[in-house]
CSV table of C-alpha atoms in Angstrom, one decimal:
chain,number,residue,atom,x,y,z
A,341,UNK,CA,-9.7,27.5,-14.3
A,342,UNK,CA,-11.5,24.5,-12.6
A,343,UNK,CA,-10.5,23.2,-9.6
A,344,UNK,CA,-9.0,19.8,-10.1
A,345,UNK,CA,-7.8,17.3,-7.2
A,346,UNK,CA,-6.4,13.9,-7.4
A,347,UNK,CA,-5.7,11.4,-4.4
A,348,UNK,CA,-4.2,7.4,-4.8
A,349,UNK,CA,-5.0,6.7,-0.9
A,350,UNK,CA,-4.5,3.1,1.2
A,351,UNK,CA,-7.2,4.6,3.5
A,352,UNK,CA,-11.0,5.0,3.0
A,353,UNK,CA,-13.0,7.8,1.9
A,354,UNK,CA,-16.2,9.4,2.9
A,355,UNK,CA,-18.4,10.5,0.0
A,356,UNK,CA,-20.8,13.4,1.2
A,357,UNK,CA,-16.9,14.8,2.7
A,358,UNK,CA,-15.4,14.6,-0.8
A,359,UNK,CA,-18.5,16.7,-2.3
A,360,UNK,CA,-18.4,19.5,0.5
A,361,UNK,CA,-15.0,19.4,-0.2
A,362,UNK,CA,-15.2,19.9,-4.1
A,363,UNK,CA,-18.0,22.7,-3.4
A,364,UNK,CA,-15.5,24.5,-0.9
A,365,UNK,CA,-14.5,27.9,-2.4
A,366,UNK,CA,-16.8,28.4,-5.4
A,367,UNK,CA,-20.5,29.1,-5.6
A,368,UNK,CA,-21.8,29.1,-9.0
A,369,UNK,CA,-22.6,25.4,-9.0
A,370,UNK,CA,-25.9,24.3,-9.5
A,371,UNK,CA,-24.9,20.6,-10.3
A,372,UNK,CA,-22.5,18.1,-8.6
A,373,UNK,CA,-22.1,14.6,-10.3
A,374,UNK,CA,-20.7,11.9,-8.7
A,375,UNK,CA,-19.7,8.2,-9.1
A,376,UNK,CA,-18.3,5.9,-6.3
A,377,UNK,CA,-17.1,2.4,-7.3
A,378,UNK,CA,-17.4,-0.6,-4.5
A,379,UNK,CA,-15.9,-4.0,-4.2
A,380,UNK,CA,-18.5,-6.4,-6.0
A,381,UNK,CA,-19.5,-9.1,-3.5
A,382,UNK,CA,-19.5,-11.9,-6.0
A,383,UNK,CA,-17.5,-10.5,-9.4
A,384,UNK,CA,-18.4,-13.1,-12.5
A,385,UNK,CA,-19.5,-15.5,-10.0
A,386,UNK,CA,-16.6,-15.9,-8.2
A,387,UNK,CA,-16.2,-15.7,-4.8
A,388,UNK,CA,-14.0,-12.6,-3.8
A,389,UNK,CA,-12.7,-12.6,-0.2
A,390,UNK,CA,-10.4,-9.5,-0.8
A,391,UNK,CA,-8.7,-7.5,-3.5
A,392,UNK,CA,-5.3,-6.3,-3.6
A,393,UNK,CA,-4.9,-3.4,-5.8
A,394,UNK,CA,-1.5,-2.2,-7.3
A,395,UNK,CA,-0.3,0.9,-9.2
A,396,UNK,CA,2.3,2.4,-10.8
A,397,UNK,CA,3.1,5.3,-8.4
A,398,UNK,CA,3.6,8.4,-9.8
A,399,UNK,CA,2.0,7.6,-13.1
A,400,UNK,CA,-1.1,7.2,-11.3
A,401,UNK,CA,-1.6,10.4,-10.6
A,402,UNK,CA,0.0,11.9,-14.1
A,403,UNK,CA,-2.7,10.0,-15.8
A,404,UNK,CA,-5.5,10.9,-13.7
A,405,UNK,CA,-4.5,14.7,-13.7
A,406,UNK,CA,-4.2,14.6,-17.4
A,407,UNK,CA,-7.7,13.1,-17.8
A,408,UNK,CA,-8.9,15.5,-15.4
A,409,UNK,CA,-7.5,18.0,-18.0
A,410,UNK,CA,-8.9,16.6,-21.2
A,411,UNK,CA,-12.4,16.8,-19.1
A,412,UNK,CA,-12.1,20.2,-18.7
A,413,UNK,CA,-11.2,21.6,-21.9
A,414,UNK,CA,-14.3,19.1,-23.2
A,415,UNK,CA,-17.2,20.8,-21.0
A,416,UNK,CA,-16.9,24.2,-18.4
A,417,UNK,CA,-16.9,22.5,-15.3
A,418,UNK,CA,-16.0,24.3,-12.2
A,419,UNK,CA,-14.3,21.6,-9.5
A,420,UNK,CA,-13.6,18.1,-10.7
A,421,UNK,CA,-11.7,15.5,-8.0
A,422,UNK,CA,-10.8,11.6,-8.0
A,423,UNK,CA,-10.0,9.6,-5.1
A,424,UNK,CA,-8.9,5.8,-5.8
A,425,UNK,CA,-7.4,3.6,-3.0
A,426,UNK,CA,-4.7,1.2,-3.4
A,427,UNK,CA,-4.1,-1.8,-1.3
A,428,UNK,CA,-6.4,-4.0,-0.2
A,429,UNK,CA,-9.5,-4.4,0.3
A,430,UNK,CA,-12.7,-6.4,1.0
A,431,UNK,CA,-15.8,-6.7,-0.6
A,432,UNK,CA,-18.6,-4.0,-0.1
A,433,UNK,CA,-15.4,-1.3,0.9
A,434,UNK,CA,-15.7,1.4,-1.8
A,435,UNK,CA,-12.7,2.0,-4.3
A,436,UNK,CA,-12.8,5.1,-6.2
A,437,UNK,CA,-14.8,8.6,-6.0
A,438,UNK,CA,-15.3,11.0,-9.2
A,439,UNK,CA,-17.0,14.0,-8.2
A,440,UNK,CA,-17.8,16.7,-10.8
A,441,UNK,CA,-19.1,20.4,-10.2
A,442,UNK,CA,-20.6,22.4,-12.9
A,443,UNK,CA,-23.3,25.5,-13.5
A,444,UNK,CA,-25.9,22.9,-15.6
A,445,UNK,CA,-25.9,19.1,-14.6
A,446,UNK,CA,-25.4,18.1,-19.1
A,447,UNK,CA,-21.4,18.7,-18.2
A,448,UNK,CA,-21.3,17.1,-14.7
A,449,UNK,CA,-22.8,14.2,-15.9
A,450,UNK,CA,-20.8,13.5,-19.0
A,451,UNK,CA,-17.5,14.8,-17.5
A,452,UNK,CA,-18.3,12.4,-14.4
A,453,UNK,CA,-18.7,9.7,-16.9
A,454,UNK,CA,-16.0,10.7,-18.9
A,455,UNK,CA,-13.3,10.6,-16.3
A,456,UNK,CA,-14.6,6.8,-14.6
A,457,UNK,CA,-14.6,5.8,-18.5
A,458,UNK,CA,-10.6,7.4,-19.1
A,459,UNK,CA,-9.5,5.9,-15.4
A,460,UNK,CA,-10.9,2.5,-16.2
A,461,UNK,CA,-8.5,2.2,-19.4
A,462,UNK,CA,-5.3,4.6,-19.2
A,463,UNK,CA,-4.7,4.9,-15.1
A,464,UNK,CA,-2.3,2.6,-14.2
A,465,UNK,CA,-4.1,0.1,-11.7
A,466,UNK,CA,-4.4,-3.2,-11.5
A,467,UNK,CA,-7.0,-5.5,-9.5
A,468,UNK,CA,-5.7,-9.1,-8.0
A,469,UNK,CA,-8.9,-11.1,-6.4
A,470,UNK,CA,-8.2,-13.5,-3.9
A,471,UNK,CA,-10.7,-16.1,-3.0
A,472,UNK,CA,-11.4,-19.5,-2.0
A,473,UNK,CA,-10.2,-20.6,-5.4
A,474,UNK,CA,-7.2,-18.8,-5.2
A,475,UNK,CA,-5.4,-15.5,-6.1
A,476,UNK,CA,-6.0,-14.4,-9.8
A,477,UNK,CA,-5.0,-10.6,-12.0
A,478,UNK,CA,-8.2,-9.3,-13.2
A,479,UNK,CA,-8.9,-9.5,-16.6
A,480,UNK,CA,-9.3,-5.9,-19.0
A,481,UNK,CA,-12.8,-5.8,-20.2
A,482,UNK,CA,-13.3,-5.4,-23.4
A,483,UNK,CA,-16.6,-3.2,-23.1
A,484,UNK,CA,-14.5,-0.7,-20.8
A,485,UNK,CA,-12.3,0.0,-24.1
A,486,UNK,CA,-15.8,0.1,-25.9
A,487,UNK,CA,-16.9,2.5,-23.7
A,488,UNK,CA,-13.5,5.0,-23.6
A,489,UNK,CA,-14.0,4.7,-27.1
A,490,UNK,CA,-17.2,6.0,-27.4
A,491,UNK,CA,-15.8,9.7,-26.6
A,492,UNK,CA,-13.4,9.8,-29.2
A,493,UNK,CA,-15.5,8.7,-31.4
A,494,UNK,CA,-17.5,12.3,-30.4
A,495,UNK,CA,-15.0,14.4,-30.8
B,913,UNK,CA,20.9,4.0,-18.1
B,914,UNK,CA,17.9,3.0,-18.4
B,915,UNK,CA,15.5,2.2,-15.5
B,916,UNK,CA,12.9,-0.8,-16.2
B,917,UNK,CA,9.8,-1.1,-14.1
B,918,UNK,CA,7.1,-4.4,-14.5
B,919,UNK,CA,3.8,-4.3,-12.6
B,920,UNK,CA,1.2,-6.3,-11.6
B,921,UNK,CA,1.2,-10.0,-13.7
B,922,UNK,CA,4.1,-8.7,-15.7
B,923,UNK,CA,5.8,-8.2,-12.3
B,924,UNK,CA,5.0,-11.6,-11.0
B,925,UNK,CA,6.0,-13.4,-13.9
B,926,UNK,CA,9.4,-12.3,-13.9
B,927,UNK,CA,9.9,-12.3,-10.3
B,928,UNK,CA,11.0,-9.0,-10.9
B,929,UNK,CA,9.8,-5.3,-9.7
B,930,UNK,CA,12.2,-3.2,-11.4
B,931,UNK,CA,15.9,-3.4,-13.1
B,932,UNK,CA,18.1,-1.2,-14.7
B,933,UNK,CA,20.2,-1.5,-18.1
B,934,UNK,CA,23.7,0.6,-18.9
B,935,UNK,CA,23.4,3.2,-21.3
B,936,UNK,CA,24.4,2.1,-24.7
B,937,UNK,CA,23.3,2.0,-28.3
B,938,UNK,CA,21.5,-1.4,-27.7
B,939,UNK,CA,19.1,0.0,-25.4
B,940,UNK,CA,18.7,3.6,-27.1
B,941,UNK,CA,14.7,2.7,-28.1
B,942,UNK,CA,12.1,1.2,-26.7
B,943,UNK,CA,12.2,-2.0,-29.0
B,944,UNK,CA,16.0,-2.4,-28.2
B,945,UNK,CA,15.6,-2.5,-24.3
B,946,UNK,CA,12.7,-5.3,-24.8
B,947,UNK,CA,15.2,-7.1,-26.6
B,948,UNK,CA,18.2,-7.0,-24.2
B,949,UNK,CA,15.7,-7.5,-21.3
B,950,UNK,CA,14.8,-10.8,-23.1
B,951,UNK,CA,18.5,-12.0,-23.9
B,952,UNK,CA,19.5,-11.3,-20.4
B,953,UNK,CA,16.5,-13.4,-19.1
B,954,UNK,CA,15.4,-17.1,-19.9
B,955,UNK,CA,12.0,-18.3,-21.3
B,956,UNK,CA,9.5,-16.4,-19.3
B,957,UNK,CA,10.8,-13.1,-20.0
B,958,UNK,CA,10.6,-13.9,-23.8
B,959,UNK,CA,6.8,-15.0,-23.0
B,960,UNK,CA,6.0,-11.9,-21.1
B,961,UNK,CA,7.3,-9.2,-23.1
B,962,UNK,CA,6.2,-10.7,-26.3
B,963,UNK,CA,2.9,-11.3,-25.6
B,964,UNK,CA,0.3,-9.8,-27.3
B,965,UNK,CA,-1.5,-6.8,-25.2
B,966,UNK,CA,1.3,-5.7,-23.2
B,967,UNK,CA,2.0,-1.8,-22.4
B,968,UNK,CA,5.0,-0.2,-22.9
B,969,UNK,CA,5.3,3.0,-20.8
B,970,UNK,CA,8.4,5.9,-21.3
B,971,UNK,CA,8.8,8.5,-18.4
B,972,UNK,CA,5.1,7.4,-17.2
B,973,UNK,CA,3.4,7.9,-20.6
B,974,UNK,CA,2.1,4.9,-22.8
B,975,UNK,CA,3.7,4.7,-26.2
B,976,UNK,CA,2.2,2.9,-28.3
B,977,UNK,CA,5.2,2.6,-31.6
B,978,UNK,CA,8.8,2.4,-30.6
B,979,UNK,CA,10.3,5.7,-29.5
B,980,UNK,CA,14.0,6.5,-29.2
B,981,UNK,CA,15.6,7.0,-25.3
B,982,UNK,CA,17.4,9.2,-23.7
B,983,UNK,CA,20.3,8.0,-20.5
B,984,UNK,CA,18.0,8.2,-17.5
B,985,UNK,CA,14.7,6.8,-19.2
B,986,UNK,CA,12.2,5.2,-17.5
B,987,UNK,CA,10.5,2.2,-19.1
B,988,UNK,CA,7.6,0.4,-17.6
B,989,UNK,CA,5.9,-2.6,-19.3
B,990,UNK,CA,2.2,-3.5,-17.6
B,991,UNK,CA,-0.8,-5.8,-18.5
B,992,UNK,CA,-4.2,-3.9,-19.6
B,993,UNK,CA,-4.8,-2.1,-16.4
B,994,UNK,CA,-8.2,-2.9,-14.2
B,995,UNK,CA,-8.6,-0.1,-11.8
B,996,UNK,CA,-11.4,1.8,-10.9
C,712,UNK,CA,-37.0,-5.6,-7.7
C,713,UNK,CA,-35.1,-2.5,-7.6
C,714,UNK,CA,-35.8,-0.8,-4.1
C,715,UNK,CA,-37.4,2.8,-5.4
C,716,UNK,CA,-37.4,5.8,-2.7
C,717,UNK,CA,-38.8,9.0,-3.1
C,718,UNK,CA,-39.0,12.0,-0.7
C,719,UNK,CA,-40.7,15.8,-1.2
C,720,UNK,CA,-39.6,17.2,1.7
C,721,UNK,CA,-39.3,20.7,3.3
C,722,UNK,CA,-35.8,19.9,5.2
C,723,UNK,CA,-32.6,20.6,3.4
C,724,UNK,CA,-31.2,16.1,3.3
C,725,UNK,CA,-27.4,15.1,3.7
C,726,UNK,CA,-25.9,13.4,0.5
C,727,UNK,CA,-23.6,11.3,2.3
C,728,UNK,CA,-26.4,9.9,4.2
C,729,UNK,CA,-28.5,9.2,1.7
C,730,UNK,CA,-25.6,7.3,-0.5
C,731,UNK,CA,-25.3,4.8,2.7
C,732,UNK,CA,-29.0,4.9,2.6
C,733,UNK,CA,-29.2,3.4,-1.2
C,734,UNK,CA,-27.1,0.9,0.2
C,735,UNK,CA,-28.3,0.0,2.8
C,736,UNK,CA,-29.7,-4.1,2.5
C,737,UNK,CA,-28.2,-5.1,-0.6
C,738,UNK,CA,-24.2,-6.3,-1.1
C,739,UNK,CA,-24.3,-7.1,-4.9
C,740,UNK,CA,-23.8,-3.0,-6.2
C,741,UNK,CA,-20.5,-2.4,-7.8
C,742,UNK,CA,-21.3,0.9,-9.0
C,743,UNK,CA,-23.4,4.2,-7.3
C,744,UNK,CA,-23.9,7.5,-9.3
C,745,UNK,CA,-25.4,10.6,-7.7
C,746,UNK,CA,-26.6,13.8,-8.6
C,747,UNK,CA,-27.3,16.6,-6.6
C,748,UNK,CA,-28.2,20.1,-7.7
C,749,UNK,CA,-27.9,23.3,-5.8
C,750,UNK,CA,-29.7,26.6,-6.1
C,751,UNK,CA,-27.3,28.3,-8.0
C,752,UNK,CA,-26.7,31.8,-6.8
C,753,UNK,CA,-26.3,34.1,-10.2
C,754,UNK,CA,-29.2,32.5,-12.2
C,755,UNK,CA,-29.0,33.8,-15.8
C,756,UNK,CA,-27.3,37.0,-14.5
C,757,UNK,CA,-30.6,37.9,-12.5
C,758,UNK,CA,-29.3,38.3,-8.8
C,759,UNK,CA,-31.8,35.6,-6.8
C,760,UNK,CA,-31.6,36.0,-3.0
C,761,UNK,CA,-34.5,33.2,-2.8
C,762,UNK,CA,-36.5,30.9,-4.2
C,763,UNK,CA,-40.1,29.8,-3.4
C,764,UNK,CA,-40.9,25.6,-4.9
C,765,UNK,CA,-44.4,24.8,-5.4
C,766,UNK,CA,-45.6,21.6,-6.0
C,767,UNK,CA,-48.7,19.6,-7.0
C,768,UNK,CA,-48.8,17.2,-3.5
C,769,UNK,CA,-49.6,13.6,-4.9
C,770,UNK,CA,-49.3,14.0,-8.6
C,771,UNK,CA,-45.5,15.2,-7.7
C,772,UNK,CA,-44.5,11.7,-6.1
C,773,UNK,CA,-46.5,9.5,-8.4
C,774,UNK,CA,-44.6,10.8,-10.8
C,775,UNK,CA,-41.5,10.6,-9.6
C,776,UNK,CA,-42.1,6.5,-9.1
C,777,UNK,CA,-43.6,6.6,-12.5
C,778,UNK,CA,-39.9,8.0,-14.0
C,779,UNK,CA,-38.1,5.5,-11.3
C,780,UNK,CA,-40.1,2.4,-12.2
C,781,UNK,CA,-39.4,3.4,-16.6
C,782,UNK,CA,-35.5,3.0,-15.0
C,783,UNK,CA,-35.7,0.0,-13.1
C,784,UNK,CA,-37.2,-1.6,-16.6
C,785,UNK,CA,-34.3,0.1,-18.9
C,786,UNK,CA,-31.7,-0.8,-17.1
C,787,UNK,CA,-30.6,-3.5,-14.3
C,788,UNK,CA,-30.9,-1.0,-11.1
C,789,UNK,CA,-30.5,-2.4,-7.7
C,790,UNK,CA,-31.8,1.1,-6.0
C,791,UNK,CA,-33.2,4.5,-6.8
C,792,UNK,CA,-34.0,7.2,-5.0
C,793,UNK,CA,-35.5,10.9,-5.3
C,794,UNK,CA,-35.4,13.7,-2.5
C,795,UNK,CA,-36.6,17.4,-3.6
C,796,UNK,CA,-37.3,19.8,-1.6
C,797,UNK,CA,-40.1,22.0,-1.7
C,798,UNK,CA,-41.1,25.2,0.1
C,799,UNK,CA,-38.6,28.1,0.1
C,800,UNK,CA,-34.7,28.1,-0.2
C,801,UNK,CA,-31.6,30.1,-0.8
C,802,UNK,CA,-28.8,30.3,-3.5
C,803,UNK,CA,-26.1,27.0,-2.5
C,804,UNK,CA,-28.8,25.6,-0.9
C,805,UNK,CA,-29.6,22.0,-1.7
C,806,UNK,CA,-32.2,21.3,-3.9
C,807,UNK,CA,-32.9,18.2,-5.6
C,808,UNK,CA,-30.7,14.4,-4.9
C,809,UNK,CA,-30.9,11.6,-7.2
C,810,UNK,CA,-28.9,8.4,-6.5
C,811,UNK,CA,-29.1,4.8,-8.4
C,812,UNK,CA,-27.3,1.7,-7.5
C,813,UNK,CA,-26.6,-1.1,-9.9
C,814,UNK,CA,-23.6,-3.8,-10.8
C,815,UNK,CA,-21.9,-2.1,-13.7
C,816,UNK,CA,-21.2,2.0,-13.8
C,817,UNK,CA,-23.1,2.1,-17.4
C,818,UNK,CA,-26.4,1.5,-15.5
C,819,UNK,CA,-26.1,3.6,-12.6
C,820,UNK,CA,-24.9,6.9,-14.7
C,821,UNK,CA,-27.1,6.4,-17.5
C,822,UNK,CA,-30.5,6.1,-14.8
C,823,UNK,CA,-29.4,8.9,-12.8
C,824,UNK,CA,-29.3,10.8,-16.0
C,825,UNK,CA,-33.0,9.7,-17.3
C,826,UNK,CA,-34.5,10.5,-13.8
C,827,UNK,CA,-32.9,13.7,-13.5
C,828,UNK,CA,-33.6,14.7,-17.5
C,829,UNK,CA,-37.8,13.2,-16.6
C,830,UNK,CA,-37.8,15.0,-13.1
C,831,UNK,CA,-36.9,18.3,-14.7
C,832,UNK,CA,-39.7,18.2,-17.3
C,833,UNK,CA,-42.5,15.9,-15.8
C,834,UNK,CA,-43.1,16.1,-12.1
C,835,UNK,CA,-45.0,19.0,-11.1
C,836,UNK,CA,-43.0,21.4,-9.5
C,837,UNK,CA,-42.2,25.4,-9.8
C,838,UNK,CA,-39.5,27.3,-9.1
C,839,UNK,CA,-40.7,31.2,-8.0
C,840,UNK,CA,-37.1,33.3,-8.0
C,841,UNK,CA,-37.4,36.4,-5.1
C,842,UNK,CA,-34.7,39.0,-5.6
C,843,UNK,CA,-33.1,42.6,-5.9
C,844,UNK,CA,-36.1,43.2,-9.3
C,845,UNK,CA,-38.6,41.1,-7.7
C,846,UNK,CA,-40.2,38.0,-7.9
C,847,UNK,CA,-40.7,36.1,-10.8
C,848,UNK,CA,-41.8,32.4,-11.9
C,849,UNK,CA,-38.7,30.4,-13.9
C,850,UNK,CA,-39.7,29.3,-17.5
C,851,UNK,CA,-39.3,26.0,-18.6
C,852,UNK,CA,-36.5,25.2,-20.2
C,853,UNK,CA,-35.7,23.7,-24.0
C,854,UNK,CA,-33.0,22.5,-23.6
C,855,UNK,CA,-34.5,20.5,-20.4
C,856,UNK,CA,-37.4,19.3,-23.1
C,857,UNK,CA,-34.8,18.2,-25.7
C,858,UNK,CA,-32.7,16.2,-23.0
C,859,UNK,CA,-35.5,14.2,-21.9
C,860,UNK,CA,-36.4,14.0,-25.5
C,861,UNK,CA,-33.0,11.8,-26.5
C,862,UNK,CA,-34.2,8.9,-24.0
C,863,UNK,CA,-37.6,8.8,-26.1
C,864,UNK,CA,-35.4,8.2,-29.4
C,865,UNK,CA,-33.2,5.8,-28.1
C,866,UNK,CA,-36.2,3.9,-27.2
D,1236,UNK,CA,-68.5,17.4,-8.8
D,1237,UNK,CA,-65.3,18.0,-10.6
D,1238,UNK,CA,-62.2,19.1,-8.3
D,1239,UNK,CA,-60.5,21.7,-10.4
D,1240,UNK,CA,-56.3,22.3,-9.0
D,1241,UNK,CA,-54.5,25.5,-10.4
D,1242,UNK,CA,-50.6,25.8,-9.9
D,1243,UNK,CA,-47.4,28.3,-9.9
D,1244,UNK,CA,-48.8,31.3,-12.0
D,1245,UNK,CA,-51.8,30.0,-13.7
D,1246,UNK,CA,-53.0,29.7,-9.7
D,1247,UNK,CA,-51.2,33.3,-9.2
D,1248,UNK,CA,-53.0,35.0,-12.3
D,1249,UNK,CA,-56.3,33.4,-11.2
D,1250,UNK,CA,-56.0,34.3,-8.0
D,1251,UNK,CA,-57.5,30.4,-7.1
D,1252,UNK,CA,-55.4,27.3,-6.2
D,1253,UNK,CA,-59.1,25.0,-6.4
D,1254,UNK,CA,-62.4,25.2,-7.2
D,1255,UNK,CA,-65.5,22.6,-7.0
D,1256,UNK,CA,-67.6,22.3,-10.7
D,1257,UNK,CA,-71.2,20.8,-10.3
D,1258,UNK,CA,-71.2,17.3,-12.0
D,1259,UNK,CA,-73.2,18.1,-15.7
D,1260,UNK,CA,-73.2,16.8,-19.0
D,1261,UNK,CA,-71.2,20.4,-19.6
D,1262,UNK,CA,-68.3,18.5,-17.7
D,1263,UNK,CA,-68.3,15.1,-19.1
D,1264,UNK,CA,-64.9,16.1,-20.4
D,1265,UNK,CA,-61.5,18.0,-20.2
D,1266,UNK,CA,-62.2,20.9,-22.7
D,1267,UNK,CA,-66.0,20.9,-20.6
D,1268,UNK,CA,-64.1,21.5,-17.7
D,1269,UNK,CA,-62.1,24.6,-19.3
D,1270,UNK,CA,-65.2,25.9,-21.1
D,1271,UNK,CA,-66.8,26.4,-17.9
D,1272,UNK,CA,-64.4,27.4,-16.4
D,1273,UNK,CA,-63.8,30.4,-18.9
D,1274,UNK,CA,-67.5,31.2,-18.7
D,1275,UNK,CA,-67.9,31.4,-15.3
D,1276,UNK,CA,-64.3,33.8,-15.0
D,1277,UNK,CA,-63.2,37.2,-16.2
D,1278,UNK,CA,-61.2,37.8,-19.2
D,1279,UNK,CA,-58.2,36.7,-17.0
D,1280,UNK,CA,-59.9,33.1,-17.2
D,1281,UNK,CA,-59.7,33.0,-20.6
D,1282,UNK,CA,-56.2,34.7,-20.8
D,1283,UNK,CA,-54.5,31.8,-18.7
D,1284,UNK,CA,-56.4,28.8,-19.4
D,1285,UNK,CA,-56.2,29.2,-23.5
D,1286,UNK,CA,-52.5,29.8,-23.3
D,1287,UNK,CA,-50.6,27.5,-25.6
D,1288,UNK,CA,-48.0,25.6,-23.1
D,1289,UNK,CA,-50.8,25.3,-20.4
D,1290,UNK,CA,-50.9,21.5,-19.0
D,1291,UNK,CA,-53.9,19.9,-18.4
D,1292,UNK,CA,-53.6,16.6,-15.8
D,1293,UNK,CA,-56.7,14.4,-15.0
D,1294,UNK,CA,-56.2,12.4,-11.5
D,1295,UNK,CA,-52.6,13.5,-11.3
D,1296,UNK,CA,-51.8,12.5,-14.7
D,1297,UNK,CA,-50.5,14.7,-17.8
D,1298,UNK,CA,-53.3,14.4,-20.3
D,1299,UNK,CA,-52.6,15.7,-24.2
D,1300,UNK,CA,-55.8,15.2,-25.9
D,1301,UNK,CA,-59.4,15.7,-24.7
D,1302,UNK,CA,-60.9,12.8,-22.4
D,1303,UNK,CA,-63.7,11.7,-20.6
D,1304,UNK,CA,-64.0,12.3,-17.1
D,1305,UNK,CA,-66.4,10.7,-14.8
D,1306,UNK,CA,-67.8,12.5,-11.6
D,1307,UNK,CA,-65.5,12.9,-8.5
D,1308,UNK,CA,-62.5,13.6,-11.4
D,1309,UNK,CA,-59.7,15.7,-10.2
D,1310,UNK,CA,-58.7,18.0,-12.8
D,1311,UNK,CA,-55.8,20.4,-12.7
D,1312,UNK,CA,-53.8,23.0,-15.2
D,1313,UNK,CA,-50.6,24.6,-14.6
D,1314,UNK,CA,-47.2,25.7,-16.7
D,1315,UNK,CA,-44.5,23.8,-18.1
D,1316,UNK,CA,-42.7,22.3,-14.8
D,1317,UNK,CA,-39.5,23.8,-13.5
D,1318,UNK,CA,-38.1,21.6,-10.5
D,1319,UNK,CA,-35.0,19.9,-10.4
């Protein structure tokens, strides 16, 4: 069974932490994947002074978990976390973590892929950019759905 | 009852976090609870749980047809979500 | 211009470190994917107790710019960096970090991919494994020729 | 001169990591350079630098056909690579 770990957190993260963290315990690894997601200074070209992110609570978590799941049954991968902070937050201040541990670095590097892809269309998030302009909900993108489709089309 | 969460855009347009509606047969699917949350509201809420792309959620899972409820239901309606 | 990095270096490196590294200078990255891979310690069910990495000084970091210059033109990077480590090392030890910065997530997992999948079959290094049987130099890999080999077709 | 670079277990089997060749007409190109170097070597020469997978680079660069070389070349062989 792979180790799996989900945090929703108001507070920051540290990145080489998280990946001591997901080796902790196991020592067949020879590949970690990981992807950290920041804050975009200037998002479509327009100014972003800070984000306030909001979630569904409880949900959140069942989501990612259940993605988490599905990655696992898809490709042997030994330790597989997510961190994603709620709240707010400024430009440059990272958002979410997906770090992936697996014998050979093909399943780290699709499950990592795999999970961002899955979070960015099924957990229940959403981003509200404030700026000089004004406070406006970000829009879904339609090339995330493109790219969660992608795996089903795979399967 | 029936608990009824709205998030994020959804959330703001109503002015409204989260509700609840008695038990009874009006509200015992999915479709049913959209339409007693519209007659119990006025033009905005008919707007925002009509429109087009929004997500209907039962005990924290998407559903994507109408589904039949049980007393004690949760039912979340959301906008696309943009996390990550 | 993508900002390129590469390091062949004895000393084991720090992944969190390098991540604020990549960073470091620019504000407009969205998006960073890593990989890191480890000396694993049961290597095709031969026990390894360590491993000796020879490399071709020169030709090794040419080509590693080589493989990080093909990325910066396939995709929109805003960094890269390499760091492997040559010389001897032991199973869970560190061996090879490859990070990429860029906007969107596509870019940045899709680079770190290609320079991983061109690393393992282009620059000149060799892994010697030391243990219980003896010593004995790794064979390459086809699997490691095929993966590189999907970039060229998607060309 | 020709600066000839052997790696990993081609350098191992030939018990040489470099060697110098006199600049010659013999070693205006690559498959000069491992004719001579065959002729001037045991049968262990001959064993390792005829193998099929060997790789051949010219000034630090993976060559797959025959090429010139010009004098003060660096030429090198050694096995498929196995970092990462």
């Amino acid at each position: 069974m792979a180790n799996l770990a989900v945090s929703v957190q108001e507070h920051d993260f540290d990145p080489g932490q998280l990946q001591e963290a997901l080796l902790a315990g196991a020592s067949e690894e020879g590949a970690v994947a990981t992807f950290t997601g920041y804050v975009r200074v200037n998002n479509d070209d327009r100014g972003v002074s800070r984000m306030m992110m909001e979630h569904y609570p409880g949900m959140t978590e069942k989501s990612i978990e259940s993605t988490l799941n599905e990655a696992t049954q898809r490709w042997p991968l030994i330790a597989a976390s997510v961190v994603h902070r709620i709240g707010e937050l400024t430009p440059g201040e990272r958002i979410v973590w997906v770090g992936v541990s697996s014998r050979h670095r093909g399943a780290s590097f699709s499950a990592c892929e795999y999970i961002m892809d899955y979070l960015k269309t099924n957990a229940p998030f959403w981003k509200k950019e404030i700026g000089p302009d004004g406070e406006h909900w970000v829009e879904a993108r339609d090339t995330d759905t493109d790219r969660a489709r992608r795996w089903a089309a795979s399967e | 009852m029936i608990r009824v969460l709205f998030f994020a855009r959804i959330r703001e347009q109503l002015d409204c976090a989260s509700m609840e509606l008695e038990w009874s047969d009006a509200v015992r699917h999915t479709e049913g609870v959209r339409a007693a949350l519209i007659a119990q509201g006025d033009a905005r809420w008919e707007a925002a749980l009509l429109e087009d792309n929004i997500i209907c959620a039962v005990n924290q899972q998407v559903v994507t047809a109408e589904i039949e409820l049980s007393d004690g239901d949760e039912v979340a309606f959301f906008p696309p979500v943009t996390g990550g």
